[in-house]
Amino acid sequence: MASTSSNKSRCATCGKNIGTFTCRGCSQDFCLSHAQEHRQLLGKQMDEDVILMHDQFQQCLNEQVKQPSLHPLMKEINEWEKQSIEKIQLVAQVARQKVLNIISKHTDNVIIALTSIKEQLSRARDDDDFFESDINEWKENLEKLKTDLNTPKAITIKFDDKMNSFIPKISVHKERPITERFERFLGDIQIEENGQLITHGNSNAHATVRGKGEYSSGQRLFRFKIENKRTS
Ligand SMILES: [Zn+2]
Ligand SMILES: [Zn+2]
């Protein structure tokens, strides 16, 4: 690598043109002592940069082998799992709260209905005024209240699978109670007690009455009680 004195180049470190060596890696010229220094520098770079990088990577690899579950792809799956569960928990919490709210109001209604039955029972007992049909009706009403308390018809749970998603979204719906009442009539009829009672007049003429509700589908059950029926 030494060149003749006539075409000696200057050392890249000290600028002197003595005994020049050329580094094939970086094409710089150096004097003997600085050529050695340049090699040492390269050796240091090798240790500090490449070996260090290698060691760090080796350590990563060892950890990977030891704990494959820490792979970045596994972390991605874990993150998806966590976020999905959080979303579901949020929707479930909203649904639970809604059911609790409806149930609380619904229970109040059941309490009112039960109190009313209790009053009817006490009155009937005091007056000793009841028959088999009354007993059956009370039993039926109590049975209905019991069923309604446990499985209220007022609440429905729906699963929305319109999006054809992997997990259908749950939602809670409160059915609006329909309190049917008489509204329109034709003929000798009077509507009383806020549409709960109709009375036919003294005439024998036919009369018609219709309820407030209008229905286009489903099945409805209406109960009437005919009192003071007169035959003529
Ligand atoms: Zn070099
Ligand atoms: Zn030099």
PDB file of C-alpha atoms and ligand atoms in Angstrom:
ATOM      1  CA  MET A   1       0.000   0.000   0.000  1.00  0.00           C
ATOM      2  CA  ALA A   2       3.005   2.318   0.485  1.00  0.00           C
ATOM      3  CA  SER A   3       3.617   4.584  -2.442  1.00  0.00           C
ATOM      4  CA  THR A   4       6.796   6.163  -3.776  1.00  0.00           C
ATOM      5  CA  SER A   5       7.835   9.579  -2.386  1.00  0.00           C
ATOM      6  CA  SER A   6       7.176  11.275  -5.728  1.00  0.00           C
ATOM      7  CA  ASN A   7       3.446  10.748  -5.688  1.00  0.00           C
ATOM      8  CA  LYS A   8       2.841  10.629  -1.932  1.00  0.00           C
ATOM      9  CA  SER A   9      -0.515  11.920  -0.772  1.00  0.00           C
ATOM     10  CA  ARG A  10      -1.277  13.768   2.397  1.00  0.00           C
ATOM     11  CA  CYS A  11      -2.529  11.928   5.524  1.00  0.00           C
ATOM     12  CA  ALA A  12      -6.239  12.622   5.995  1.00  0.00           C
ATOM     13  CA  THR A  13      -5.662  13.033   9.764  1.00  0.00           C
ATOM     14  CA  CYS A  14      -2.439  15.027  10.202  1.00  0.00           C
ATOM     15  CA  GLY A  15      -1.967  16.408   6.659  1.00  0.00           C
ATOM     16  CA  LYS A  16       1.655  15.242   6.450  1.00  0.00           C
ATOM     17  CA  ASN A  17       2.791  13.363   3.348  1.00  0.00           C
ATOM     18  CA  ILE A  18       4.930  10.647   4.952  1.00  0.00           C
ATOM     19  CA  GLY A  19       4.706   6.922   4.219  1.00  0.00           C
ATOM     20  CA  THR A  20       1.158   7.091   2.926  1.00  0.00           C
ATOM     21  CA  PHE A  21      -1.331   4.196   3.212  1.00  0.00           C
ATOM     22  CA  THR A  22      -4.678   4.134   1.498  1.00  0.00           C
ATOM     23  CA  CYS A  23      -7.734   2.626   3.149  1.00  0.00           C
ATOM     24  CA  ARG A  24      -9.615   0.541   0.608  1.00  0.00           C
ATOM     25  CA  GLY A  25     -12.827   1.030   2.473  1.00  0.00           C
ATOM     26  CA  CYS A  26     -13.049   4.829   2.421  1.00  0.00           C
ATOM     27  CA  SER A  27     -10.258   5.596  -0.116  1.00  0.00           C
ATOM     28  CA  GLN A  28      -8.606   8.033   2.316  1.00  0.00           C
ATOM     29  CA  ASP A  29      -4.838   8.269   2.702  1.00  0.00           C
ATOM     30  CA  PHE A  30      -3.080   8.062   6.073  1.00  0.00           C
ATOM     31  CA  CYS A  31       0.427   8.111   7.482  1.00  0.00           C
ATOM     32  CA  LEU A  32       1.506   4.897   9.258  1.00  0.00           C
ATOM     33  CA  SER A  33       0.449   5.960  12.736  1.00  0.00           C
ATOM     34  CA  HIS A  34      -2.840   7.374  11.588  1.00  0.00           C
ATOM     35  CA  ALA A  35      -3.482   4.329   9.394  1.00  0.00           C
ATOM     36  CA  GLN A  36      -3.269   2.306  12.614  1.00  0.00           C
ATOM     37  CA  GLU A  37      -5.514   4.796  14.371  1.00  0.00           C
ATOM     38  CA  HIS A  38      -8.013   4.525  11.482  1.00  0.00           C
ATOM     39  CA  ARG A  39      -8.084   0.718  11.863  1.00  0.00           C
ATOM     40  CA  GLN A  40      -8.621   1.071  15.601  1.00  0.00           C
ATOM     41  CA  LEU A  41     -11.489   3.467  14.922  1.00  0.00           C
ATOM     42  CA  LEU A  42     -13.071   0.964  12.554  1.00  0.00           C
ATOM     43  CA  GLY A  43     -12.633  -1.771  15.197  1.00  0.00           C
ATOM     44  CA  LYS A  44     -14.323   0.475  17.760  1.00  0.00           C
ATOM     45  CA  GLN A  45     -17.223   1.137  15.368  1.00  0.00           C
ATOM     46  CA  MET A  46     -17.512  -2.574  14.800  1.00  0.00           C
ATOM     47  CA  ASP A  47     -17.738  -3.217  18.566  1.00  0.00           C
ATOM     48  CA  GLU A  48     -19.986  -0.306  19.420  1.00  0.00           C
ATOM     49  CA  ASP A  49     -22.391  -0.344  16.512  1.00  0.00           C
ATOM     50  CA  VAL A  50     -22.599  -3.735  14.843  1.00  0.00           C
ATOM     51  CA  ILE A  51     -21.805  -5.997  17.802  1.00  0.00           C
ATOM     52  CA  LEU A  52     -24.126  -3.978  20.044  1.00  0.00           C
ATOM     53  CA  MET A  53     -26.923  -4.189  17.467  1.00  0.00           C
ATOM     54  CA  HIS A  54     -26.336  -7.889  17.120  1.00  0.00           C
ATOM     55  CA  ASP A  55     -26.399  -8.433  20.868  1.00  0.00           C
ATOM     56  CA  GLN A  56     -29.571  -6.431  21.289  1.00  0.00           C
ATOM     57  CA  PHE A  57     -31.238  -8.340  18.496  1.00  0.00           C
ATOM     58  CA  GLN A  58     -30.025 -11.643  19.948  1.00  0.00           C
ATOM     59  CA  GLN A  59     -31.623 -10.671  23.236  1.00  0.00           C
ATOM     60  CA  CYS A  60     -34.921  -9.879  21.467  1.00  0.00           C
ATOM     61  CA  LEU A  61     -34.766 -13.212  19.715  1.00  0.00           C
ATOM     62  CA  ASN A  62     -34.081 -15.059  22.981  1.00  0.00           C
ATOM     63  CA  GLU A  63     -37.068 -13.385  24.595  1.00  0.00           C
ATOM     64  CA  GLN A  64     -39.168 -14.220  21.570  1.00  0.00           C
ATOM     65  CA  VAL A  65     -38.203 -17.877  21.808  1.00  0.00           C
ATOM     66  CA  LYS A  66     -38.843 -17.888  25.537  1.00  0.00           C
ATOM     67  CA  GLN A  67     -42.160 -16.049  25.309  1.00  0.00           C
ATOM     68  CA  PRO A  68     -43.700 -16.348  21.850  1.00  0.00           C
ATOM     69  CA  SER A  69     -46.895 -14.740  23.178  1.00  0.00           C
ATOM     70  CA  LEU A  70     -45.097 -11.370  23.250  1.00  0.00           C
ATOM     71  CA  HIS A  71     -44.779 -11.272  19.463  1.00  0.00           C
ATOM     72  CA  PRO A  72     -46.033  -7.943  17.997  1.00  0.00           C
ATOM     73  CA  LEU A  73     -48.710  -9.817  16.008  1.00  0.00           C
ATOM     74  CA  MET A  74     -49.957 -11.406  19.234  1.00  0.00           C
ATOM     75  CA  LYS A  75     -50.102  -7.941  20.761  1.00  0.00           C
ATOM     76  CA  GLU A  76     -52.258  -6.816  17.847  1.00  0.00           C
ATOM     77  CA  ILE A  77     -54.699  -9.658  18.502  1.00  0.00           C
ATOM     78  CA  ASN A  78     -54.717  -8.912  22.230  1.00  0.00           C
ATOM     79  CA  GLU A  79     -55.488  -5.271  21.503  1.00  0.00           C
ATOM     80  CA  TRP A  80     -58.387  -6.252  19.211  1.00  0.00           C
ATOM     81  CA  GLU A  81     -59.695  -8.596  21.908  1.00  0.00           C
ATOM     82  CA  LYS A  82     -59.474  -5.937  24.596  1.00  0.00           C
ATOM     83  CA  GLN A  83     -61.190  -3.266  22.522  1.00  0.00           C
ATOM     84  CA  SER A  84     -63.953  -5.674  21.408  1.00  0.00           C
ATOM     85  CA  ILE A  85     -64.656  -6.746  24.991  1.00  0.00           C
ATOM     86  CA  GLU A  86     -64.769  -3.121  26.104  1.00  0.00           C
ATOM     87  CA  LYS A  87     -67.310  -2.319  23.376  1.00  0.00           C
ATOM     88  CA  ILE A  88     -69.476  -5.309  24.345  1.00  0.00           C
ATOM     89  CA  GLN A  89     -69.255  -4.435  28.038  1.00  0.00           C
ATOM     90  CA  LEU A  90     -70.365  -0.892  27.294  1.00  0.00           C
ATOM     91  CA  VAL A  91     -73.400  -2.039  25.264  1.00  0.00           C
ATOM     92  CA  ALA A  92     -74.244  -4.670  27.930  1.00  0.00           C
ATOM     93  CA  GLN A  93     -74.041  -2.023  30.646  1.00  0.00           C
ATOM     94  CA  VAL A  94     -76.441   0.262  28.738  1.00  0.00           C
ATOM     95  CA  ALA A  95     -78.844  -2.676  28.177  1.00  0.00           C
ATOM     96  CA  ARG A  96     -78.698  -3.717  31.849  1.00  0.00           C
ATOM     97  CA  GLN A  97     -79.375  -0.163  33.016  1.00  0.00           C
ATOM     98  CA  LYS A  98     -82.339   0.129  30.679  1.00  0.00           C
ATOM     99  CA  VAL A  99     -83.831  -3.153  31.893  1.00  0.00           C
ATOM    100  CA  LEU A 100     -83.331  -2.053  35.522  1.00  0.00           C
ATOM    101  CA  ASN A 101     -85.098   1.249  34.863  1.00  0.00           C
ATOM    102  CA  ILE A 102     -88.043  -0.423  33.113  1.00  0.00           C
ATOM    103  CA  ILE A 103     -88.292  -3.192  35.726  1.00  0.00           C
ATOM    104  CA  SER A 104     -88.330  -0.645  38.532  1.00  0.00           C
ATOM    105  CA  LYS A 105     -91.251   1.245  36.935  1.00  0.00           C
ATOM    106  CA  HIS A 106     -92.917  -2.030  36.025  1.00  0.00           C
ATOM    107  CA  THR A 107     -92.653  -3.296  39.610  1.00  0.00           C
ATOM    108  CA  ASP A 108     -94.329  -0.080  40.783  1.00  0.00           C
ATOM    109  CA  ASN A 109     -97.250  -0.866  38.469  1.00  0.00           C
ATOM    110  CA  VAL A 110     -97.469  -4.429  39.771  1.00  0.00           C
ATOM    111  CA  ILE A 111     -97.518  -3.089  43.352  1.00  0.00           C
ATOM    112  CA  ILE A 112    -100.385  -0.733  42.442  1.00  0.00           C
ATOM    113  CA  ALA A 113    -102.317  -3.570  40.774  1.00  0.00           C
ATOM    114  CA  LEU A 114    -101.728  -5.878  43.752  1.00  0.00           C
ATOM    115  CA  THR A 115    -102.871  -3.197  46.211  1.00  0.00           C
ATOM    116  CA  SER A 116    -106.017  -2.758  44.169  1.00  0.00           C
ATOM    117  CA  ILE A 117    -106.730  -6.491  44.289  1.00  0.00           C
ATOM    118  CA  LYS A 118    -106.066  -6.523  48.022  1.00  0.00           C
ATOM    119  CA  GLU A 119    -108.613  -3.706  48.498  1.00  0.00           C
ATOM    120  CA  GLN A 120    -111.171  -5.598  46.423  1.00  0.00           C
ATOM    121  CA  LEU A 121    -110.570  -8.721  48.492  1.00  0.00           C
ATOM    122  CA  SER A 122    -110.934  -6.904  51.825  1.00  0.00           C
ATOM    123  CA  ARG A 123    -114.096  -5.187  50.663  1.00  0.00           C
ATOM    124  CA  ALA A 124    -115.598  -8.414  49.385  1.00  0.00           C
ATOM    125  CA  ARG A 125    -114.671 -10.189  52.629  1.00  0.00           C
ATOM    126  CA  ASP A 126    -116.133  -7.428  54.816  1.00  0.00           C
ATOM    127  CA  ASP A 127    -119.353  -7.389  52.834  1.00  0.00           C
ATOM    128  CA  ASP A 128    -119.297 -11.150  52.387  1.00  0.00           C
ATOM    129  CA  ASP A 129    -120.054 -10.378  48.767  1.00  0.00           C
ATOM    130  CA  PHE A 130    -118.299 -12.772  46.414  1.00  0.00           C
ATOM    131  CA  PHE A 131    -118.989 -15.845  44.382  1.00  0.00           C
ATOM    132  CA  GLU A 132    -117.061 -18.575  42.635  1.00  0.00           C
ATOM    133  CA  SER A 133    -116.655 -16.408  39.559  1.00  0.00           C
ATOM    134  CA  ASP A 134    -115.055 -13.624  41.647  1.00  0.00           C
ATOM    135  CA  ILE A 135    -112.662 -16.063  43.290  1.00  0.00           C
ATOM    136  CA  ASN A 136    -111.662 -17.377  39.895  1.00  0.00           C
ATOM    137  CA  GLU A 137    -111.174 -13.882  38.522  1.00  0.00           C
ATOM    138  CA  TRP A 138    -108.968 -12.843  41.457  1.00  0.00           C
ATOM    139  CA  LYS A 139    -106.949 -16.017  41.159  1.00  0.00           C
ATOM    140  CA  GLU A 140    -106.535 -15.411  37.440  1.00  0.00           C
ATOM    141  CA  ASN A 141    -105.481 -11.797  37.983  1.00  0.00           C
ATOM    142  CA  LEU A 142    -102.984 -12.760  40.673  1.00  0.00           C
ATOM    143  CA  GLU A 143    -101.533 -15.451  38.442  1.00  0.00           C
ATOM    144  CA  LYS A 144    -101.176 -12.924  35.610  1.00  0.00           C
ATOM    145  CA  LEU A 145     -99.446 -10.423  37.859  1.00  0.00           C
ATOM    146  CA  LYS A 146     -97.036 -13.125  39.001  1.00  0.00           C
ATOM    147  CA  THR A 147     -96.184 -14.073  35.422  1.00  0.00           C
ATOM    148  CA  ASP A 148     -95.871 -10.449  34.418  1.00  0.00           C
ATOM    149  CA  LEU A 149     -93.496  -9.716  37.302  1.00  0.00           C
ATOM    150  CA  ASN A 150     -91.043 -12.398  36.213  1.00  0.00           C
ATOM    151  CA  THR A 151     -91.409 -12.122  32.472  1.00  0.00           C
ATOM    152  CA  PRO A 152     -92.775  -8.679  31.770  1.00  0.00           C
ATOM    153  CA  LYS A 153     -94.380  -8.364  28.378  1.00  0.00           C
ATOM    154  CA  ALA A 154     -93.382  -4.704  28.483  1.00  0.00           C
ATOM    155  CA  ILE A 155     -89.712  -5.489  27.830  1.00  0.00           C
ATOM    156  CA  THR A 156     -88.265  -7.118  24.760  1.00  0.00           C
ATOM    157  CA  ILE A 157     -84.656  -7.797  24.033  1.00  0.00           C
ATOM    158  CA  LYS A 158     -83.630  -7.619  20.403  1.00  0.00           C
ATOM    159  CA  PHE A 159     -80.500  -8.736  18.643  1.00  0.00           C
ATOM    160  CA  ASP A 160     -79.676  -6.603  15.658  1.00  0.00           C
ATOM    161  CA  ASP A 161     -78.048  -8.764  13.048  1.00  0.00           C
ATOM    162  CA  LYS A 162     -78.759  -6.506  10.102  1.00  0.00           C
ATOM    163  CA  MET A 163     -75.065  -5.926   9.553  1.00  0.00           C
ATOM    164  CA  ASN A 164     -74.552  -9.680   9.575  1.00  0.00           C
ATOM    165  CA  SER A 165     -71.901  -9.040  12.159  1.00  0.00           C
ATOM    166  CA  PHE A 166     -70.015 -11.659  14.077  1.00  0.00           C
ATOM    167  CA  ILE A 167     -71.735 -10.609  17.311  1.00  0.00           C
ATOM    168  CA  PRO A 168     -75.211  -9.105  16.870  1.00  0.00           C
ATOM    169  CA  LYS A 169     -75.772  -5.942  18.886  1.00  0.00           C
ATOM    170  CA  ILE A 170     -78.171  -6.310  21.807  1.00  0.00           C
ATOM    171  CA  SER A 171     -80.800  -3.689  22.606  1.00  0.00           C
ATOM    172  CA  VAL A 172     -83.642  -3.388  25.089  1.00  0.00           C
ATOM    173  CA  HIS A 173     -87.051  -2.093  24.095  1.00  0.00           C
ATOM    174  CA  LYS A 174     -89.951  -0.995  26.179  1.00  0.00           C
ATOM    175  CA  GLU A 175     -93.318  -1.807  24.687  1.00  0.00           C
ATOM    176  CA  ARG A 176     -95.729   1.032  25.087  1.00  0.00           C
ATOM    177  CA  PRO A 177     -98.699  -0.198  27.087  1.00  0.00           C
ATOM    178  CA  ILE A 178    -101.889   0.220  25.123  1.00  0.00           C
ATOM    179  CA  THR A 179    -104.679   1.390  27.304  1.00  0.00           C
ATOM    180  CA  GLU A 180    -107.634   0.894  25.070  1.00  0.00           C
ATOM    181  CA  ARG A 181    -110.678   3.042  25.532  1.00  0.00           C
ATOM    182  CA  PHE A 182    -113.928   3.818  23.759  1.00  0.00           C
ATOM    183  CA  GLU A 183    -113.678   6.835  21.559  1.00  0.00           C
ATOM    184  CA  ARG A 184    -116.265   7.193  18.796  1.00  0.00           C
ATOM    185  CA  PHE A 185    -119.854   6.097  18.742  1.00  0.00           C
ATOM    186  CA  LEU A 186    -122.930   6.181  16.607  1.00  0.00           C
ATOM    187  CA  GLY A 187    -126.395   6.050  18.124  1.00  0.00           C
ATOM    188  CA  ASP A 188    -127.847   6.193  21.628  1.00  0.00           C
ATOM    189  CA  ILE A 189    -124.614   5.792  23.555  1.00  0.00           C
ATOM    190  CA  GLN A 190    -122.804   7.828  26.191  1.00  0.00           C
ATOM    191  CA  ILE A 191    -119.106   7.503  26.829  1.00  0.00           C
ATOM    192  CA  GLU A 192    -118.134   7.962  30.456  1.00  0.00           C
ATOM    193  CA  GLU A 193    -115.239   7.527  32.858  1.00  0.00           C
ATOM    194  CA  ASN A 194    -112.616   8.669  30.407  1.00  0.00           C
ATOM    195  CA  GLY A 195    -113.623   6.118  27.781  1.00  0.00           C
ATOM    196  CA  GLN A 196    -113.714   3.183  30.201  1.00  0.00           C
ATOM    197  CA  LEU A 197    -117.490   2.919  30.318  1.00  0.00           C
ATOM    198  CA  ILE A 198    -120.259   3.216  27.756  1.00  0.00           C
ATOM    199  CA  THR A 199    -123.921   3.347  28.556  1.00  0.00           C
ATOM    200  CA  HIS A 200    -126.691   2.749  26.118  1.00  0.00           C
ATOM    201  CA  GLY A 201    -129.690   5.036  26.483  1.00  0.00           C
ATOM    202  CA  ASN A 202    -133.254   3.979  27.114  1.00  0.00           C
ATOM    203  CA  SER A 203    -134.087   3.454  23.454  1.00  0.00           C
ATOM    204  CA  ASN A 204    -133.968   0.070  21.787  1.00  0.00           C
ATOM    205  CA  ALA A 205    -132.109   1.444  18.778  1.00  0.00           C
ATOM    206  CA  HIS A 206    -128.868  -0.157  17.633  1.00  0.00           C
ATOM    207  CA  ALA A 207    -125.741   1.791  18.408  1.00  0.00           C
ATOM    208  CA  THR A 208    -122.101   1.235  17.626  1.00  0.00           C
ATOM    209  CA  VAL A 209    -118.962   2.287  19.403  1.00  0.00           C
ATOM    210  CA  ARG A 210    -115.323   1.921  18.500  1.00  0.00           C
ATOM    211  CA  GLY A 211    -112.103   2.003  20.426  1.00  0.00           C
ATOM    212  CA  LYS A 212    -109.299   4.561  20.234  1.00  0.00           C
ATOM    213  CA  GLY A 213    -106.648   2.126  19.085  1.00  0.00           C
ATOM    214  CA  GLU A 214    -106.019   1.262  15.465  1.00  0.00           C
ATOM    215  CA  TYR A 215    -104.126  -1.893  14.664  1.00  0.00           C
ATOM    216  CA  SER A 216    -102.642  -3.193  11.480  1.00  0.00           C
ATOM    217  CA  SER A 217    -100.998  -6.399  12.668  1.00  0.00           C
ATOM    218  CA  GLY A 218    -100.622  -8.753  15.605  1.00  0.00           C
ATOM    219  CA  GLN A 219    -103.147 -10.160  18.018  1.00  0.00           C
ATOM    220  CA  ARG A 220    -104.952  -8.134  20.692  1.00  0.00           C
ATOM    221  CA  LEU A 221    -107.084  -9.208  23.555  1.00  0.00           C
ATOM    222  CA  PHE A 222    -109.842  -6.970  24.909  1.00  0.00           C
ATOM    223  CA  ARG A 223    -111.984  -7.685  27.873  1.00  0.00           C
ATOM    224  CA  PHE A 224    -115.451  -6.251  28.355  1.00  0.00           C
ATOM    225  CA  LYS A 225    -117.852  -6.593  31.198  1.00  0.00           C
ATOM    226  CA  ILE A 226    -121.514  -6.154  30.454  1.00  0.00           C
ATOM    227  CA  GLU A 227    -123.477  -4.842  33.402  1.00  0.00           C
ATOM    228  CA  ASN A 228    -127.164  -4.162  33.831  1.00  0.00           C
ATOM    229  CA  LYS A 229    -128.125  -6.024  30.701  1.00  0.00           C
ATOM    230  CA  ARG A 230    -131.736  -5.481  29.880  1.00  0.00           C
ATOM    231  CA  THR A 231    -133.748  -7.697  27.625  1.00  0.00           C
ATOM    232  CA  SER A 232    -136.818  -6.270  26.063  1.00  0.00           C
TER     233      SER A 232
HETATM  234 ZN    ZN B   1     -10.996   3.873   5.852  1.00  0.00          ZN
HETATM  235 ZN    ZN B   2      -0.928  11.106   9.808  1.00  0.00          ZN
END
